[in-house]
């Protein structure tokens, strides 16, 4: 590529050989001479993801494949792509998802038109043959916004509850401010500290009503369906969020929101604990009790308001001593 690319697309790939034809075809249908495509193969061992990439990307111009020597997880794979990216803008696509034709050009058009630090979009969730539109939880559309204005309120779904890195596009200047990279080694919930950092420290963003990214759910081999110890990285993820909030000028108000996020995820994992290996399930309950026990009664009471009786009950049972907390 003779000139600096307009857009770099980072595509982490791990054990997704069977989905790659659709993924790569969708990128071919989005390609432009000023777009580059960076595939990070995270040392797959159960299929021929790397070999499939070598064959399929021959028809995708300005594409590059990098293979990790060792599996590092999604956060590390994305960071590898970010470090290689040369584009003015960056976006992400997981290797088992796909894009509508022309979607990337529309995404670039929005961020250029508003000169925003980043843009967030809706997405289409795909479960088997079913498709459902999931809207980003911000009603103010196609207008320049302060990212902080979309963090609160505590008891409602906001943009920090919508952490999907692939649902948007990001200006390179964020890297110069120490943003956009992920915490290396996080195997799950890697986008939680990342989205909090963006909304606390970036200066401007736009929510666009674009529906061109298709996100697969419920895949048998995906980490969300596997009950091993990697799932427990969400504890470390939220520890990072809370640690980074400590120095924020609005630490008190924002901490309340982060604790609610944390409680929602803890309750979800406890409800779904039967999928975990026995030893992991035991560790999940212990770490949950420790995390909940580190919250004051006042903090916890605020965090669980409106969460529903079932979720409050499971949190109460694991922590103990949550009498009188409103559901």
CSV table of C-alpha atoms in Angstrom, one decimal:
chain,number,residue,atom,x,y,z
A,1,UNK,CA,0.0,0.0,0.0
A,2,UNK,CA,1.6,3.2,-1.2
A,3,UNK,CA,-0.1,5.6,1.2
A,4,UNK,CA,-1.1,5.5,4.8
A,5,UNK,CA,-4.3,3.4,5.1
A,6,UNK,CA,-7.6,5.1,6.1
A,7,UNK,CA,-8.7,2.1,8.1
A,8,UNK,CA,-7.1,-0.9,9.8
A,9,UNK,CA,-9.3,-3.9,10.5
A,10,UNK,CA,-8.0,-6.2,13.3
A,11,UNK,CA,-9.3,-9.8,13.1
A,12,UNK,CA,-8.3,-12.2,15.9
A,13,UNK,CA,-8.7,-15.8,15.0
A,14,UNK,CA,-8.7,-18.9,17.2
A,15,UNK,CA,-10.3,-22.3,16.3
A,16,UNK,CA,-12.7,-20.8,13.8
A,17,UNK,CA,-11.7,-22.6,10.6
A,18,UNK,CA,-15.3,-23.4,9.6
A,19,UNK,CA,-16.5,-19.8,9.9
A,20,UNK,CA,-13.6,-18.2,8.0
A,21,UNK,CA,-15.0,-18.4,4.5
A,22,UNK,CA,-18.0,-16.3,5.5
A,23,UNK,CA,-15.9,-13.9,7.5
A,24,UNK,CA,-13.3,-13.3,4.7
A,25,UNK,CA,-15.9,-13.1,2.0
A,26,UNK,CA,-17.6,-10.3,4.0
A,27,UNK,CA,-14.3,-8.5,4.1
A,28,UNK,CA,-13.8,-8.9,0.4
A,29,UNK,CA,-17.2,-7.2,0.0
A,30,UNK,CA,-16.0,-4.3,2.1
A,31,UNK,CA,-12.4,-3.9,0.7
A,32,UNK,CA,-11.1,-0.7,-0.6
A,33,UNK,CA,-7.6,0.2,-1.7
A,34,UNK,CA,-7.1,2.3,1.4
A,35,UNK,CA,-8.2,-0.4,3.9
A,36,UNK,CA,-5.9,-2.9,5.4
A,37,UNK,CA,-6.8,-6.2,7.1
A,38,UNK,CA,-4.7,-7.7,9.9
A,39,UNK,CA,-5.5,-11.3,10.9
A,40,UNK,CA,-3.9,-12.5,14.2
A,41,UNK,CA,-3.9,-16.3,14.4
A,42,UNK,CA,-3.7,-17.1,18.1
A,43,UNK,CA,-2.0,-20.5,17.7
A,44,UNK,CA,-5.0,-22.7,17.0
A,45,UNK,CA,-4.4,-26.4,17.7
A,46,UNK,CA,-7.7,-28.1,17.2
A,47,UNK,CA,-8.3,-27.2,13.6
A,48,UNK,CA,-6.6,-25.6,10.6
A,49,UNK,CA,-7.5,-22.0,11.1
A,50,UNK,CA,-4.0,-20.8,10.1
A,51,UNK,CA,-4.0,-22.8,6.9
A,52,UNK,CA,-7.5,-21.7,6.0
A,53,UNK,CA,-6.4,-18.1,6.5
A,54,UNK,CA,-3.5,-18.5,4.1
A,55,UNK,CA,-5.8,-19.9,1.4
A,56,UNK,CA,-8.8,-17.6,1.9
A,57,UNK,CA,-6.9,-14.3,2.2
A,58,UNK,CA,-5.3,-14.6,-1.2
A,59,UNK,CA,-8.3,-12.9,-2.7
A,60,UNK,CA,-8.3,-10.1,-0.1
A,61,UNK,CA,-6.0,-7.2,-1.0
A,62,UNK,CA,-3.9,-5.4,1.6
A,63,UNK,CA,-4.3,-8.3,4.1
A,64,UNK,CA,-1.6,-9.7,6.4
A,65,UNK,CA,-1.5,-12.7,8.7
A,66,UNK,CA,0.5,-12.8,11.9
A,67,UNK,CA,0.7,-16.0,13.9
A,68,UNK,CA,1.4,-16.1,17.6
A,69,UNK,CA,4.0,-18.5,18.9
A,70,UNK,CA,1.8,-19.2,21.9
A,71,UNK,CA,-1.9,-18.7,22.5
A,72,UNK,CA,-2.4,-15.4,24.4
A,73,UNK,CA,-6.1,-14.9,24.4
A,74,UNK,CA,-8.4,-12.3,22.7
A,75,UNK,CA,-7.0,-9.2,24.5
A,76,UNK,CA,-3.4,-10.1,23.5
A,77,UNK,CA,-4.4,-11.0,19.9
A,78,UNK,CA,-6.2,-7.6,19.5
A,79,UNK,CA,-3.1,-5.8,20.9
A,80,UNK,CA,-0.9,-7.5,18.4
A,81,UNK,CA,-3.2,-6.2,15.6
A,82,UNK,CA,-3.3,-2.7,17.1
A,83,UNK,CA,0.5,-2.6,17.2
A,84,UNK,CA,0.7,-3.5,13.5
A,85,UNK,CA,-2.1,-1.2,12.4
A,86,UNK,CA,-1.1,1.8,10.3
A,87,UNK,CA,-4.6,3.2,9.6
A,88,UNK,CA,-5.9,6.6,10.6
A,89,UNK,CA,-8.8,4.6,12.1
A,90,UNK,CA,-9.1,1.2,13.6
A,91,UNK,CA,-11.9,-1.3,14.0
A,92,UNK,CA,-12.2,-4.9,15.1
A,93,UNK,CA,-14.0,-8.1,13.8
A,94,UNK,CA,-13.9,-11.4,15.6
A,95,UNK,CA,-12.9,-14.2,13.3
A,96,UNK,CA,-16.3,-16.0,13.5
A,97,UNK,CA,-18.4,-12.9,12.8
A,98,UNK,CA,-19.1,-11.1,9.5
A,99,UNK,CA,-20.0,-7.7,8.0
A,100,UNK,CA,-22.7,-6.5,5.6
A,101,UNK,CA,-21.4,-5.4,2.2
A,102,UNK,CA,-20.2,-1.7,2.3
A,103,UNK,CA,-20.5,-1.5,6.1
A,104,UNK,CA,-16.9,-0.4,6.6
A,105,UNK,CA,-17.2,2.5,4.2
A,106,UNK,CA,-20.3,3.7,6.0
A,107,UNK,CA,-18.5,3.4,9.3
A,108,UNK,CA,-15.6,5.5,8.1
A,109,UNK,CA,-18.0,8.1,6.7
A,110,UNK,CA,-19.5,8.7,10.1
A,111,UNK,CA,-16.2,9.1,12.0
A,112,UNK,CA,-14.8,11.4,9.3
A,113,UNK,CA,-18.0,13.5,9.2
A,114,UNK,CA,-18.0,14.2,12.9
A,115,UNK,CA,-14.2,14.0,13.6
A,116,UNK,CA,-15.1,12.0,16.7
A,117,UNK,CA,-12.6,10.1,18.9
A,118,UNK,CA,-14.8,7.0,18.3
A,119,UNK,CA,-18.1,5.8,16.9
A,120,UNK,CA,-20.4,3.1,18.4
A,121,UNK,CA,-23.0,1.2,16.4
A,122,UNK,CA,-25.8,-1.3,16.8
A,123,UNK,CA,-25.3,-4.9,15.9
A,124,UNK,CA,-27.2,-8.0,14.7
A,125,UNK,CA,-27.0,-11.0,17.0
A,126,UNK,CA,-27.1,-14.4,15.3
A,127,UNK,CA,-28.1,-17.5,17.2
A,128,UNK,CA,-28.4,-20.4,14.8
A,129,UNK,CA,-30.8,-19.2,12.1
A,130,UNK,CA,-32.3,-16.5,14.2
A,131,UNK,CA,-31.3,-12.9,14.0
A,132,UNK,CA,-32.1,-10.1,16.4
A,133,UNK,CA,-31.1,-6.4,16.2
A,134,UNK,CA,-29.4,-5.2,19.4
A,135,UNK,CA,-29.3,-1.4,19.7
A,136,UNK,CA,-26.6,0.4,21.5
A,137,UNK,CA,-28.1,1.8,24.8
A,138,UNK,CA,-27.9,5.5,23.9
A,139,UNK,CA,-30.9,7.3,22.4
A,140,UNK,CA,-29.0,10.3,21.1
A,141,UNK,CA,-28.0,9.4,17.6
A,142,UNK,CA,-25.7,11.0,15.0
A,143,UNK,CA,-24.7,13.8,17.2
A,144,UNK,CA,-21.3,14.5,18.9
A,145,UNK,CA,-21.4,13.5,22.5
A,146,UNK,CA,-19.3,13.6,25.6
A,147,UNK,CA,-18.4,10.0,26.4
A,148,UNK,CA,-18.8,10.5,30.1
A,149,UNK,CA,-22.4,11.5,29.6
A,150,UNK,CA,-23.2,7.9,28.6
A,151,UNK,CA,-21.9,6.1,31.8
A,152,UNK,CA,-24.7,6.8,34.2
A,153,UNK,CA,-27.3,6.3,35.7
A,154,UNK,CA,-26.4,3.5,38.0
A,155,UNK,CA,-29.6,1.5,37.7
A,156,UNK,CA,-30.1,1.6,33.9
A,157,UNK,CA,-28.3,0.0,31.0
A,158,UNK,CA,-25.8,2.5,29.5
A,159,UNK,CA,-22.9,2.4,27.1
A,160,UNK,CA,-20.5,0.9,29.5
A,161,UNK,CA,-22.8,-2.1,29.6
A,162,UNK,CA,-22.3,-2.4,25.9
A,163,UNK,CA,-18.6,-3.2,25.7
A,164,UNK,CA,-18.3,-4.9,22.3
A,165,UNK,CA,-15.1,-3.6,20.7
A,166,UNK,CA,-16.3,-4.7,17.2
A,167,UNK,CA,-19.4,-2.5,17.4
A,168,UNK,CA,-17.6,0.7,16.4
A,169,UNK,CA,-14.5,2.5,14.9
A,170,UNK,CA,-11.7,4.3,16.7
A,171,UNK,CA,-9.4,7.2,15.8
A,172,UNK,CA,-5.7,6.6,16.0
A,173,UNK,CA,-5.3,9.6,18.2
A,174,UNK,CA,-6.7,7.5,21.1
A,175,UNK,CA,-3.5,5.5,21.0
A,176,UNK,CA,-1.5,8.6,21.5
A,177,UNK,CA,-3.5,9.3,24.6
A,178,UNK,CA,-2.7,5.8,26.0
A,179,UNK,CA,-6.2,4.5,25.1
A,180,UNK,CA,-7.5,1.7,22.9
A,181,UNK,CA,-5.1,-1.2,23.9
A,182,UNK,CA,-6.5,-4.0,26.0
A,183,UNK,CA,-5.0,-5.5,29.2
A,184,UNK,CA,-2.8,-8.4,28.0
A,185,UNK,CA,-3.7,-11.9,29.1
A,186,UNK,CA,-7.4,-11.3,29.9
A,187,UNK,CA,-9.3,-14.3,28.5
A,188,UNK,CA,-12.8,-13.0,29.1
A,189,UNK,CA,-14.4,-9.6,29.9
A,190,UNK,CA,-11.4,-8.1,28.2
A,191,UNK,CA,-13.5,-5.3,26.9
A,192,UNK,CA,-14.9,-4.1,30.3
A,193,UNK,CA,-11.8,-2.1,31.5
A,194,UNK,CA,-11.4,-1.0,27.8
A,195,UNK,CA,-14.9,0.5,27.5
A,196,UNK,CA,-14.7,2.2,30.8
A,197,UNK,CA,-11.4,3.8,29.9
A,198,UNK,CA,-12.8,5.1,26.6
A,199,UNK,CA,-15.9,6.6,28.2
A,200,UNK,CA,-13.9,8.2,31.1
A,201,UNK,CA,-10.9,9.6,29.1
A,202,UNK,CA,-11.9,10.1,25.5
A,203,UNK,CA,-13.3,13.6,24.5
A,204,UNK,CA,-16.0,12.9,21.9
A,205,UNK,CA,-18.0,10.1,20.4
A,206,UNK,CA,-21.0,9.4,18.2
A,207,UNK,CA,-23.6,6.6,18.2
A,208,UNK,CA,-24.6,5.7,14.7
A,209,UNK,CA,-27.7,3.6,13.6
A,210,UNK,CA,-25.7,1.2,11.5
A,211,UNK,CA,-26.6,-2.5,11.5
A,212,UNK,CA,-23.9,-4.1,9.5
A,213,UNK,CA,-22.0,-6.2,12.0
A,214,UNK,CA,-23.2,-9.8,12.6
A,215,UNK,CA,-22.3,-11.4,15.9
A,216,UNK,CA,-22.5,-15.1,16.4
A,217,UNK,CA,-23.8,-16.3,19.8
A,218,UNK,CA,-24.0,-19.8,21.3
A,219,UNK,CA,-21.1,-21.4,19.4
A,220,UNK,CA,-20.1,-24.7,20.9
A,221,UNK,CA,-16.4,-23.8,21.0
A,222,UNK,CA,-16.7,-20.2,22.1
A,223,UNK,CA,-15.3,-19.3,25.5
A,224,UNK,CA,-18.8,-18.1,26.7
A,225,UNK,CA,-20.0,-21.7,26.3
A,226,UNK,CA,-17.0,-23.4,28.0
A,227,UNK,CA,-16.9,-23.7,31.8
A,228,UNK,CA,-13.2,-23.6,32.5
A,229,UNK,CA,-11.0,-21.4,34.6
A,230,UNK,CA,-10.6,-18.8,31.8
A,231,UNK,CA,-14.1,-17.6,32.5
A,232,UNK,CA,-13.0,-16.4,35.9
A,233,UNK,CA,-10.9,-13.6,34.4
A,234,UNK,CA,-14.0,-11.4,34.8
A,235,UNK,CA,-13.0,-10.9,38.4
A,236,UNK,CA,-9.6,-9.5,37.4
A,237,UNK,CA,-11.3,-7.4,34.7
A,238,UNK,CA,-13.6,-5.7,37.2
A,239,UNK,CA,-10.7,-5.3,39.7
A,240,UNK,CA,-8.9,-3.4,36.9
A,241,UNK,CA,-12.0,-1.2,36.4
A,242,UNK,CA,-12.4,-0.4,40.1
A,243,UNK,CA,-8.6,0.2,40.5
A,244,UNK,CA,-8.5,2.6,37.6
A,245,UNK,CA,-11.6,4.5,38.9
A,246,UNK,CA,-10.0,5.2,42.2
A,247,UNK,CA,-8.2,8.3,40.8
A,248,UNK,CA,-11.1,9.6,38.8
A,249,UNK,CA,-12.6,13.0,39.8
A,250,UNK,CA,-16.0,11.4,39.9
A,251,UNK,CA,-14.8,8.2,41.6
A,252,UNK,CA,-17.7,7.9,44.0
A,253,UNK,CA,-20.5,8.2,41.4
A,254,UNK,CA,-18.8,6.0,38.8
A,255,UNK,CA,-17.7,3.3,41.3
A,256,UNK,CA,-21.4,2.8,42.1
A,257,UNK,CA,-22.1,2.0,38.4
A,258,UNK,CA,-19.1,-0.3,38.1
A,259,UNK,CA,-20.2,-2.2,41.2
A,260,UNK,CA,-23.6,-2.7,39.7
A,261,UNK,CA,-22.0,-4.0,36.5
A,262,UNK,CA,-19.9,-6.4,38.6
A,263,UNK,CA,-22.9,-7.7,40.6
A,264,UNK,CA,-24.8,-8.3,37.4
A,265,UNK,CA,-22.0,-10.4,35.9
A,266,UNK,CA,-21.4,-12.3,39.2
A,267,UNK,CA,-25.1,-13.2,39.4
A,268,UNK,CA,-25.1,-14.3,35.7
A,269,UNK,CA,-22.1,-16.6,36.2
A,270,UNK,CA,-23.5,-18.0,39.5
A,271,UNK,CA,-26.8,-18.8,37.7
A,272,UNK,CA,-24.9,-20.6,35.0
A,273,UNK,CA,-22.4,-22.3,37.2
A,274,UNK,CA,-23.5,-25.9,36.2
A,275,UNK,CA,-21.5,-25.5,33.0
A,276,UNK,CA,-18.3,-25.1,35.0
A,277,UNK,CA,-15.9,-27.9,35.9
A,278,UNK,CA,-16.3,-28.8,39.6
A,279,UNK,CA,-13.1,-27.2,40.8
A,280,UNK,CA,-13.8,-24.0,38.8
A,281,UNK,CA,-17.4,-23.8,40.2
A,282,UNK,CA,-16.0,-23.9,43.8
A,283,UNK,CA,-13.5,-21.2,42.9
A,284,UNK,CA,-16.2,-19.1,41.3
A,285,UNK,CA,-18.2,-19.1,44.6
A,286,UNK,CA,-15.2,-18.3,46.7
A,287,UNK,CA,-14.1,-15.4,44.5
A,288,UNK,CA,-17.7,-14.1,44.3
A,289,UNK,CA,-18.0,-14.2,48.1
A,290,UNK,CA,-14.7,-12.3,48.4
A,291,UNK,CA,-15.7,-9.7,45.8
A,292,UNK,CA,-19.2,-9.1,47.3
A,293,UNK,CA,-17.7,-9.1,50.8
A,294,UNK,CA,-15.3,-6.3,49.8
A,295,UNK,CA,-18.3,-4.0,49.1
A,296,UNK,CA,-19.8,-2.1,51.9
A,297,UNK,CA,-23.4,-2.8,52.8
A,298,UNK,CA,-24.4,0.6,51.5
A,299,UNK,CA,-22.6,0.0,48.2
A,300,UNK,CA,-24.1,-3.4,47.7
A,301,UNK,CA,-27.6,-2.2,48.5
A,302,UNK,CA,-27.3,0.5,45.8
A,303,UNK,CA,-25.8,-2.0,43.3
A,304,UNK,CA,-28.6,-4.5,43.5
A,305,UNK,CA,-31.6,-2.2,43.5
A,306,UNK,CA,-34.0,-3.3,40.7
A,307,UNK,CA,-32.0,-6.4,39.8
A,308,UNK,CA,-34.8,-8.8,40.6
A,309,UNK,CA,-35.4,-11.2,43.5
A,310,UNK,CA,-33.7,-14.2,42.0
A,311,UNK,CA,-30.4,-12.4,41.3
A,312,UNK,CA,-30.5,-10.6,44.7
A,313,UNK,CA,-31.2,-14.0,46.4
A,314,UNK,CA,-28.2,-15.7,44.8
A,315,UNK,CA,-25.9,-12.9,45.7
A,316,UNK,CA,-27.2,-12.8,49.2
A,317,UNK,CA,-26.7,-16.5,49.6
A,318,UNK,CA,-23.1,-16.4,48.4
A,319,UNK,CA,-22.1,-13.4,50.4
A,320,UNK,CA,-24.3,-13.7,53.5
A,321,UNK,CA,-25.5,-10.8,55.6
A,322,UNK,CA,-27.4,-9.0,52.9
A,323,UNK,CA,-30.7,-8.7,54.9
A,324,UNK,CA,-33.0,-6.0,53.8
A,325,UNK,CA,-31.5,-5.4,50.4
A,326,UNK,CA,-34.2,-4.3,48.0
A,327,UNK,CA,-34.8,-6.4,44.8
